[in-house]
Coordinates of C-alpha atoms in Angstrom, one line a residue:
M29 CA 153.2 -27.4 -15.4
T30 CA 152.5 -28.0 -18.9
L31 CA 152.1 -25.5 -21.8
F32 CA 148.5 -26.3 -21.8
S33 CA 148.1 -25.6 -18.3
R34 CA 150.0 -22.3 -18.3
A35 CA 148.4 -21.2 -22.2
L36 CA 144.8 -22.2 -20.4
L37 CA 145.4 -20.2 -17.0
G38 CA 146.5 -17.4 -18.9
A39 CA 143.0 -17.3 -21.0
T40 CA 141.2 -17.7 -18.0
A41 CA 142.8 -14.9 -16.4
L42 CA 142.3 -12.8 -19.3
T43 CA 138.8 -13.6 -19.4
L44 CA 138.1 -12.3 -15.9
V45 CA 140.1 -9.1 -16.1
A46 CA 137.7 -8.4 -19.4
S47 CA 134.7 -9.3 -17.7
P48 CA 132.5 -5.8 -17.1
V49 CA 131.5 -5.5 -13.4
L50 CA 127.9 -6.1 -13.4
A51 CA 125.5 -2.9 -12.4
E52 CA 123.3 -3.2 -9.3
K53 CA 119.5 -2.2 -10.9
L54 CA 117.2 0.4 -8.7
T55 CA 113.7 -0.1 -9.5
I56 CA 112.1 3.1 -9.0
A57 CA 108.2 3.6 -8.4
T58 CA 107.2 7.1 -9.4
V59 CA 104.1 9.3 -10.2
N60 CA 103.5 11.1 -14.4
N61 CA 104.3 14.3 -12.7
G62 CA 106.2 16.9 -14.6
D63 CA 109.1 17.0 -12.0
M64 CA 109.0 13.7 -11.6
I65 CA 109.5 13.3 -15.8
R66 CA 112.5 15.9 -15.4
M67 CA 114.0 13.7 -12.8
Q68 CA 114.2 10.8 -14.9
K69 CA 115.7 13.2 -17.5
L70 CA 118.4 14.4 -15.2
A71 CA 119.1 10.7 -13.9
D72 CA 122.4 10.4 -16.2
D73 CA 123.9 12.9 -13.9
F74 CA 123.3 10.1 -11.4
T75 CA 124.5 7.3 -13.3
A76 CA 128.0 9.2 -14.1
Q77 CA 128.5 9.3 -10.7
N78 CA 127.7 5.6 -10.1
P79 CA 128.3 4.0 -13.0
D80 CA 128.1 0.8 -10.8
I81 CA 123.9 1.8 -10.3
E82 CA 121.2 0.8 -13.1
L83 CA 117.9 2.5 -12.8
E84 CA 114.8 1.3 -13.9
W85 CA 112.0 3.4 -13.9
L86 CA 108.4 2.7 -13.4
T87 CA 106.3 5.9 -14.1
M88 CA 102.2 5.2 -13.1
E89 CA 99.1 7.7 -13.2
E90 CA 98.5 8.8 -9.2
N91 CA 95.8 6.5 -8.6
V92 CA 97.6 3.5 -9.6
L93 CA 100.7 4.3 -8.0
R94 CA 99.5 4.6 -4.8
Q95 CA 97.3 1.1 -5.4
R96 CA 100.5 -0.5 -7.1
V97 CA 102.9 0.8 -3.6
T98 CA 100.2 -0.1 -1.1
T99 CA 100.0 -3.5 -2.3
D100 CA 103.2 -4.1 -2.6
I101 CA 104.7 -2.8 0.7
A102 CA 101.8 -4.7 2.6
T103 CA 102.5 -7.9 0.9
K104 CA 105.9 -7.2 1.0
G105 CA 105.9 -8.2 -3.0
G106 CA 109.6 -6.3 -3.3
Q107 CA 108.7 -5.4 -6.3
F108 CA 110.5 -1.5 -5.6
D109 CA 113.3 -0.2 -4.3
V110 CA 112.6 3.2 -4.4
M111 CA 108.8 4.4 -3.9
T112 CA 107.4 7.7 -4.3
I113 CA 105.0 8.5 -1.5
G114 CA 103.3 11.1 0.6
T115 CA 102.9 12.9 3.6
Y116 CA 99.7 10.6 4.1
E117 CA 101.6 7.3 3.9
V118 CA 104.9 8.3 5.1
P119 CA 103.9 8.4 9.4
I120 CA 101.7 4.9 9.1
W121 CA 104.1 2.8 7.3
G122 CA 107.0 4.1 9.4
K123 CA 105.4 3.2 12.5
Q124 CA 104.6 -0.1 10.8
G125 CA 108.1 -0.8 10.0
W126 CA 107.5 -1.1 6.4
L127 CA 110.0 1.9 5.4
V128 CA 114.0 2.3 6.4
S129 CA 115.0 5.2 8.0
L130 CA 117.4 7.9 6.6
N131 CA 118.7 9.0 9.4
D132 CA 122.1 8.5 8.3
L133 CA 122.0 10.4 5.0
P134 CA 125.5 11.9 4.8
A135 CA 126.2 15.4 6.8
E136 CA 126.7 17.3 3.5
Y137 CA 122.8 16.4 2.2
D138 CA 121.6 18.8 5.1
V139 CA 118.4 17.3 7.0
D140 CA 118.0 20.6 9.2
D141 CA 117.4 22.8 5.5
I142 CA 114.5 20.7 4.9
L143 CA 111.5 23.3 5.3
P144 CA 109.6 22.0 9.0
A145 CA 106.2 21.9 7.8
I146 CA 107.2 19.5 5.2
R147 CA 110.2 17.5 7.6
G148 CA 107.2 17.0 10.1
G149 CA 105.1 14.9 7.9
L150 CA 108.3 12.7 7.3
T151 CA 109.2 12.2 10.5
I152 CA 108.2 9.9 13.2
D153 CA 110.1 10.0 17.0
G154 CA 112.9 11.8 15.5
E155 CA 113.4 9.6 12.3
L156 CA 113.3 10.6 9.2
Y157 CA 111.5 7.6 6.8
A158 CA 111.2 10.0 3.4
A159 CA 113.0 12.8 1.9
P160 CA 110.9 15.4 -0.2
F161 CA 111.7 15.4 -3.8
Y162 CA 109.0 18.6 -3.6
G163 CA 106.4 20.2 -1.3
E164 CA 103.5 21.9 -2.1
S165 CA 100.1 24.0 -1.1
S166 CA 97.2 24.6 -3.1
M167 CA 96.4 28.0 -4.5
V168 CA 94.3 29.6 -7.2
M169 CA 96.2 30.3 -10.2
Y170 CA 94.1 32.7 -12.9
R171 CA 94.2 34.4 -16.3
K172 CA 94.9 38.0 -15.4
D173 CA 93.5 38.7 -19.3
L174 CA 89.9 37.0 -18.4
M175 CA 89.9 38.8 -15.2
E176 CA 90.4 42.0 -16.6
K177 CA 87.8 41.2 -19.3
A178 CA 85.5 40.6 -16.9
G179 CA 85.9 44.0 -15.0
L180 CA 87.4 42.1 -11.9
E181 CA 90.6 42.1 -9.7
M182 CA 91.6 38.9 -7.9
P183 CA 92.8 39.8 -4.1
D184 CA 95.7 38.2 -2.4
A185 CA 93.4 36.6 -0.6
P186 CA 89.7 35.7 -2.3
T187 CA 86.9 34.4 -0.7
W188 CA 84.9 31.0 -2.0
E189 CA 82.0 34.1 -3.1
F190 CA 84.5 35.8 -5.3
I191 CA 85.9 32.8 -6.9
G192 CA 82.1 31.8 -7.6
K193 CA 81.7 35.4 -8.8
A194 CA 84.8 35.3 -10.7
A195 CA 84.3 31.6 -12.5
R196 CA 81.1 32.6 -14.1
A197 CA 81.6 36.3 -15.8
M198 CA 84.8 34.3 -17.3
T199 CA 83.0 31.6 -18.2
D200 CA 82.1 31.6 -22.4
K201 CA 81.3 28.0 -23.3
D202 CA 80.6 28.8 -27.0
N203 CA 84.5 29.3 -27.4
E204 CA 85.2 26.6 -24.7
V205 CA 86.5 28.7 -22.3
Y206 CA 85.5 27.7 -19.0
G207 CA 85.6 30.0 -15.8
I208 CA 86.9 27.1 -13.6
C209 CA 88.8 24.1 -13.8
L210 CA 88.7 21.4 -10.4
R211 CA 89.5 18.2 -9.6
G212 CA 86.6 15.4 -10.2
K213 CA 88.5 12.5 -10.7
A214 CA 87.5 10.0 -8.0
G215 CA 90.5 9.0 -5.5
W216 CA 91.6 9.6 -2.2
G217 CA 94.5 11.6 -3.7
E218 CA 92.3 13.0 -6.5
N219 CA 89.0 14.7 -5.8
M220 CA 89.0 14.3 -2.2
A221 CA 92.0 16.0 -1.9
F222 CA 90.7 18.9 -3.1
L223 CA 87.0 18.7 -1.5
T224 CA 88.6 17.7 1.5
A225 CA 90.6 21.1 2.0
T226 CA 87.6 22.8 0.6
A227 CA 85.4 21.6 3.0
N228 CA 87.8 22.4 6.2
S229 CA 87.0 26.1 5.2
F230 CA 83.3 25.8 4.9
G231 CA 83.6 24.4 8.6
A232 CA 83.3 21.1 7.6
R233 CA 85.2 17.6 8.9
W234 CA 85.5 14.3 8.1
F235 CA 84.8 12.8 12.0
D236 CA 83.8 14.8 15.3
E237 CA 85.6 14.4 18.6
N238 CA 84.3 10.8 18.9
W239 CA 85.2 9.6 15.5
T240 CA 81.5 10.1 14.2
P241 CA 81.3 11.1 10.2
Q242 CA 80.2 14.2 9.5
F243 CA 78.8 13.9 6.0
D244 CA 74.9 14.5 6.9
G245 CA 76.0 18.0 8.5
E246 CA 75.0 21.0 6.7
A247 CA 78.9 21.8 6.4
W248 CA 78.9 19.5 4.1
K249 CA 76.0 19.7 2.1
S250 CA 77.0 23.3 1.7
T251 CA 80.5 22.5 0.7
L252 CA 79.4 19.7 -2.0
N253 CA 76.7 21.7 -3.3
F254 CA 78.6 25.0 -3.9
Y255 CA 81.5 22.6 -5.5
L256 CA 78.6 21.1 -7.7
D257 CA 76.8 24.3 -8.8
L258 CA 80.0 26.2 -9.8
M259 CA 81.5 22.8 -11.9
E260 CA 77.6 22.9 -13.5
D261 CA 77.5 27.0 -14.6
A262 CA 81.8 27.2 -15.2
G263 CA 83.7 23.9 -15.2
P264 CA 84.3 22.3 -18.2
P265 CA 82.7 19.1 -19.9
G266 CA 83.5 15.8 -18.6
A267 CA 84.6 17.0 -15.1
S268 CA 84.2 14.0 -13.3
S269 CA 87.0 12.7 -15.3
N270 CA 89.5 15.4 -14.2
G271 CA 92.6 15.3 -12.3
F272 CA 95.7 17.8 -11.8
N273 CA 97.2 16.2 -15.3
E274 CA 93.6 16.8 -17.3
N275 CA 93.3 20.1 -15.6
L276 CA 96.8 21.2 -15.8
S277 CA 96.9 20.5 -19.7
L278 CA 93.4 22.5 -20.3
F279 CA 94.7 25.6 -18.2
Q280 CA 98.0 25.0 -20.6
T281 CA 95.8 25.5 -23.8
G282 CA 93.7 28.5 -22.6
K283 CA 90.4 26.7 -21.4
C284 CA 90.4 27.5 -18.0
G285 CA 90.2 30.9 -16.3
M286 CA 91.1 29.7 -12.9
W287 CA 92.7 26.3 -11.6
I288 CA 92.6 25.7 -8.0
D289 CA 94.9 23.3 -7.2
A290 CA 98.9 22.3 -6.0
T291 CA 101.3 25.2 -6.2
V292 CA 104.0 22.6 -7.7
A293 CA 102.0 23.6 -11.0
A294 CA 102.7 26.9 -11.0
S295 CA 106.2 26.5 -13.3
F296 CA 104.4 24.3 -15.6
V297 CA 101.7 26.9 -16.5
T298 CA 104.3 29.5 -16.7
N299 CA 106.6 27.6 -18.7
P300 CA 106.2 29.3 -22.6
A301 CA 107.5 25.7 -23.8
D302 CA 104.5 24.4 -22.1
S303 CA 101.6 27.0 -22.1
T304 CA 99.7 28.9 -24.5
V305 CA 99.2 31.6 -21.4
A306 CA 102.5 31.5 -20.0
D307 CA 102.6 35.2 -19.9
Q308 CA 98.8 35.9 -18.2
V309 CA 99.0 33.9 -15.1
G310 CA 98.3 35.2 -12.1
F311 CA 98.6 33.7 -8.3
A312 CA 96.7 33.8 -5.0
L313 CA 96.2 32.0 -2.0
A314 CA 93.5 28.9 -1.3
P315 CA 90.1 30.9 -1.0
D316 CA 88.4 31.1 2.8
N317 CA 84.6 31.3 3.6
G318 CA 85.5 33.9 6.6
L319 CA 85.9 31.1 8.8
G320 CA 89.3 31.4 9.9
K321 CA 90.6 28.6 7.6
R322 CA 91.9 28.5 4.2
G323 CA 91.1 25.9 1.5
N324 CA 94.4 24.9 1.1
W325 CA 96.2 21.4 1.5
L326 CA 99.8 20.5 2.4
W327 CA 101.6 17.3 1.1
A328 CA 105.0 16.3 0.3
W329 CA 106.1 13.5 -3.1
S330 CA 108.7 12.0 -1.5
L331 CA 111.1 9.0 -2.1
A332 CA 111.4 6.4 1.0
I333 CA 113.0 2.8 1.0
P334 CA 110.7 -0.1 1.7
A335 CA 112.3 -2.1 4.6
G336 CA 113.7 -5.4 3.3
T337 CA 115.3 -4.4 0.3
Q338 CA 118.4 -5.9 -0.5
K339 CA 119.7 -3.2 -2.0
E340 CA 119.0 -0.3 0.9
E341 CA 122.9 1.5 0.3
A342 CA 122.4 2.4 -3.4
A343 CA 118.9 3.2 -2.5
K344 CA 119.9 6.0 -0.5
K345 CA 122.7 7.2 -2.6
F346 CA 119.9 7.7 -5.4
I347 CA 117.5 9.8 -2.6
D348 CA 120.3 11.5 -1.6
W349 CA 121.0 12.9 -5.1
A350 CA 117.7 13.5 -6.2
T351 CA 116.5 15.3 -3.1
S352 CA 120.0 17.6 -2.7
K353 CA 120.8 21.0 -2.7
E354 CA 123.0 19.9 -5.8
Y355 CA 119.8 18.5 -7.6
L356 CA 118.2 21.6 -7.2
E357 CA 120.9 23.5 -8.9
L358 CA 121.2 21.0 -11.8
V359 CA 117.5 21.6 -12.5
A360 CA 118.4 25.5 -12.2
E361 CA 121.0 25.0 -14.5
K362 CA 119.8 22.9 -16.8
E363 CA 115.7 24.4 -17.2
G364 CA 115.8 27.8 -15.0
W365 CA 115.1 28.4 -11.5
A366 CA 111.5 28.6 -11.8
N367 CA 110.9 24.7 -12.9
V368 CA 113.4 23.4 -10.0
P369 CA 111.2 21.2 -7.3
P370 CA 109.5 23.3 -5.2
G371 CA 108.8 23.2 -1.2
T372 CA 111.7 21.5 0.0
R373 CA 114.6 23.7 1.3
T374 CA 114.9 26.9 3.5
S375 CA 118.0 27.9 1.4
L376 CA 115.6 27.6 -2.0
Y377 CA 113.1 30.4 -0.5
E378 CA 116.9 32.3 0.7
N379 CA 118.3 32.6 -2.6
P380 CA 117.9 35.3 -4.4
E381 CA 117.2 34.2 -7.9
Y382 CA 114.5 32.3 -6.7
Q383 CA 113.0 34.9 -5.2
K384 CA 113.0 36.5 -8.1
V385 CA 110.1 33.3 -9.5
P386 CA 106.9 34.9 -9.1
F387 CA 105.2 32.3 -7.4
A388 CA 107.8 31.4 -5.1
K389 CA 106.4 33.6 -2.4
M390 CA 103.1 32.5 -2.8
T391 CA 104.1 29.0 -2.4
L392 CA 106.0 29.4 1.0
D393 CA 103.1 30.9 2.1
S394 CA 100.5 28.6 1.4
I395 CA 102.6 25.7 2.5
N396 CA 103.5 27.8 5.9
S397 CA 99.7 29.0 6.5
A398 CA 98.7 25.3 6.2
D399 CA 97.7 23.2 10.2
P400 CA 97.3 19.6 9.8
T401 CA 97.2 19.4 13.6
N402 CA 94.2 22.1 12.8
P403 CA 93.1 21.5 9.6
T404 CA 89.2 22.9 9.9
V405 CA 87.6 25.3 12.1
D406 CA 86.2 22.7 15.1
P407 CA 88.5 20.4 17.0
V408 CA 89.0 16.8 15.3
P409 CA 90.9 14.0 16.4
Y410 CA 92.9 13.4 13.4
V411 CA 96.0 14.9 12.0
G412 CA 95.9 15.8 8.0
V413 CA 94.5 18.6 5.7
Q414 CA 93.5 16.4 2.9
F415 CA 93.3 13.8 4.4
V416 CA 93.1 11.6 7.6
A417 CA 96.3 10.1 9.1
I418 CA 94.3 6.6 9.4
P419 CA 95.1 3.7 8.0
E420 CA 91.4 2.8 6.8
F421 CA 90.9 6.9 5.3
Q422 CA 92.4 5.2 2.2
G423 CA 89.8 3.2 1.6
I424 CA 87.0 4.8 2.8
A425 CA 87.9 8.1 0.6
T426 CA 88.1 6.0 -2.4
A427 CA 84.7 5.3 -2.4
V428 CA 83.4 8.6 -1.0
G429 CA 85.5 10.0 -4.0
Q430 CA 83.4 7.7 -6.3
A431 CA 80.5 8.6 -4.9
F432 CA 81.1 12.5 -5.2
A433 CA 82.5 11.9 -8.5
A434 CA 79.1 10.4 -9.6
A435 CA 77.6 13.4 -8.2
L436 CA 79.5 15.7 -10.3
A437 CA 78.7 13.6 -13.3
G438 CA 75.1 13.5 -12.7
N439 CA 74.2 9.8 -11.5
V440 CA 73.2 11.1 -8.2
T441 CA 72.1 13.9 -6.6
A442 CA 74.1 15.7 -3.6
D443 CA 71.8 14.7 -1.0
E444 CA 72.3 10.6 -2.3
A445 CA 76.3 11.0 -2.7
L446 CA 76.3 12.4 1.1
A447 CA 74.0 9.7 2.3
N448 CA 76.4 7.5 0.7
A449 CA 79.7 8.8 2.2
Q450 CA 78.2 8.9 5.7
A451 CA 77.2 5.1 5.2
I452 CA 80.5 3.9 3.7
T453 CA 82.3 6.0 6.2
E454 CA 80.1 4.9 9.4
R455 CA 80.3 1.4 8.1
T456 CA 84.3 1.0 7.9
M457 CA 84.6 2.9 11.3
K458 CA 82.3 0.6 13.3
K459 CA 83.9 -2.4 11.6
S460 CA 87.4 -0.8 12.8
G461 CA 86.5 -0.4 16.3
Y462 CA 86.5 3.4 16.1
I463 CA 82.6 4.1 16.7
K464 CA 80.1 1.5 18.3

């Protein structure tokens, strides 16, 4: 070997040793809710443990996220390695073979610690297809000072009649204080999540036992008219554009007397760093109508891996980190126990420190009281509290949500919105072969 050759070989070897290891990039699609934004801020903990994995975040508004991930997984687009999806999508997509099983997560992950109500919605034939980042039901969040000023006292288990009375009594439109804030933004997971759960307590249902749509019945008419009248009398202007995040902002800035929405919001409305009314917030169960069903839902925003990803091992490492007991402890250390993602683990609710959080028990009681197999007063052929667990529901409910948002905006009457909803739903159910 010549001196030149030895020198060249030495230089090559030196270059190979000095070359950095290329990190594997995980693309994560998630929703722009506060807990997910906090997760991104804490993700340095994950990358410190896994320097060979780089995280790329795509954070989207709820309706946009649902549309993007649904299109991507149905077309096998491969844009995402980890998807934030919900209790509606998991069983449908899992059955279709679109998701990777998570049954091989390490033993220390402790799958059995996941709350049964939440785990059941993410499991098919014994296979876990998504890991819950946070679980939720819905409940009443209210201003104790405004309730007292109105001369009323919130029961732990209110009726819709009381909610209507209290909302109107607390309303002071001249000072931009509205008795109640409710979802109005069109979307199957926005206004239709709230209205479907509410309708259950009014005795309404999407379909009878023969899959015949029920929007032409009295129960749905009572539900929609109650909602529209309440929002007209005691709701904020422009409510047809308000979803979870918009109502959260209104409540935090003192413009809502009551807000009925996801239990996960409790940590945000009681955080003095974000909420001007943090020290005045009380909680109650979602309302009922005396028919045996409350208007609360059941949901988990969960992390799942689309089948066919080339980065399955790295994706599982990330999901293990983000939904673990250790992650809850990390958030507690950085932000306090009140701000850990709620509703996923039994051990969290057995933790004496977490039991001191004022909304912990109400959240757990709300989650455990929701019954996806018997969501409404009369029997139904479907599973799901604020949704119907069939593939067609997403499209149907998006269109129905637009009809109901139009009624809230004053563009159509309640009767016209219900007639549109009935026609839309009947047309799709006939086309899909559920009814003739």
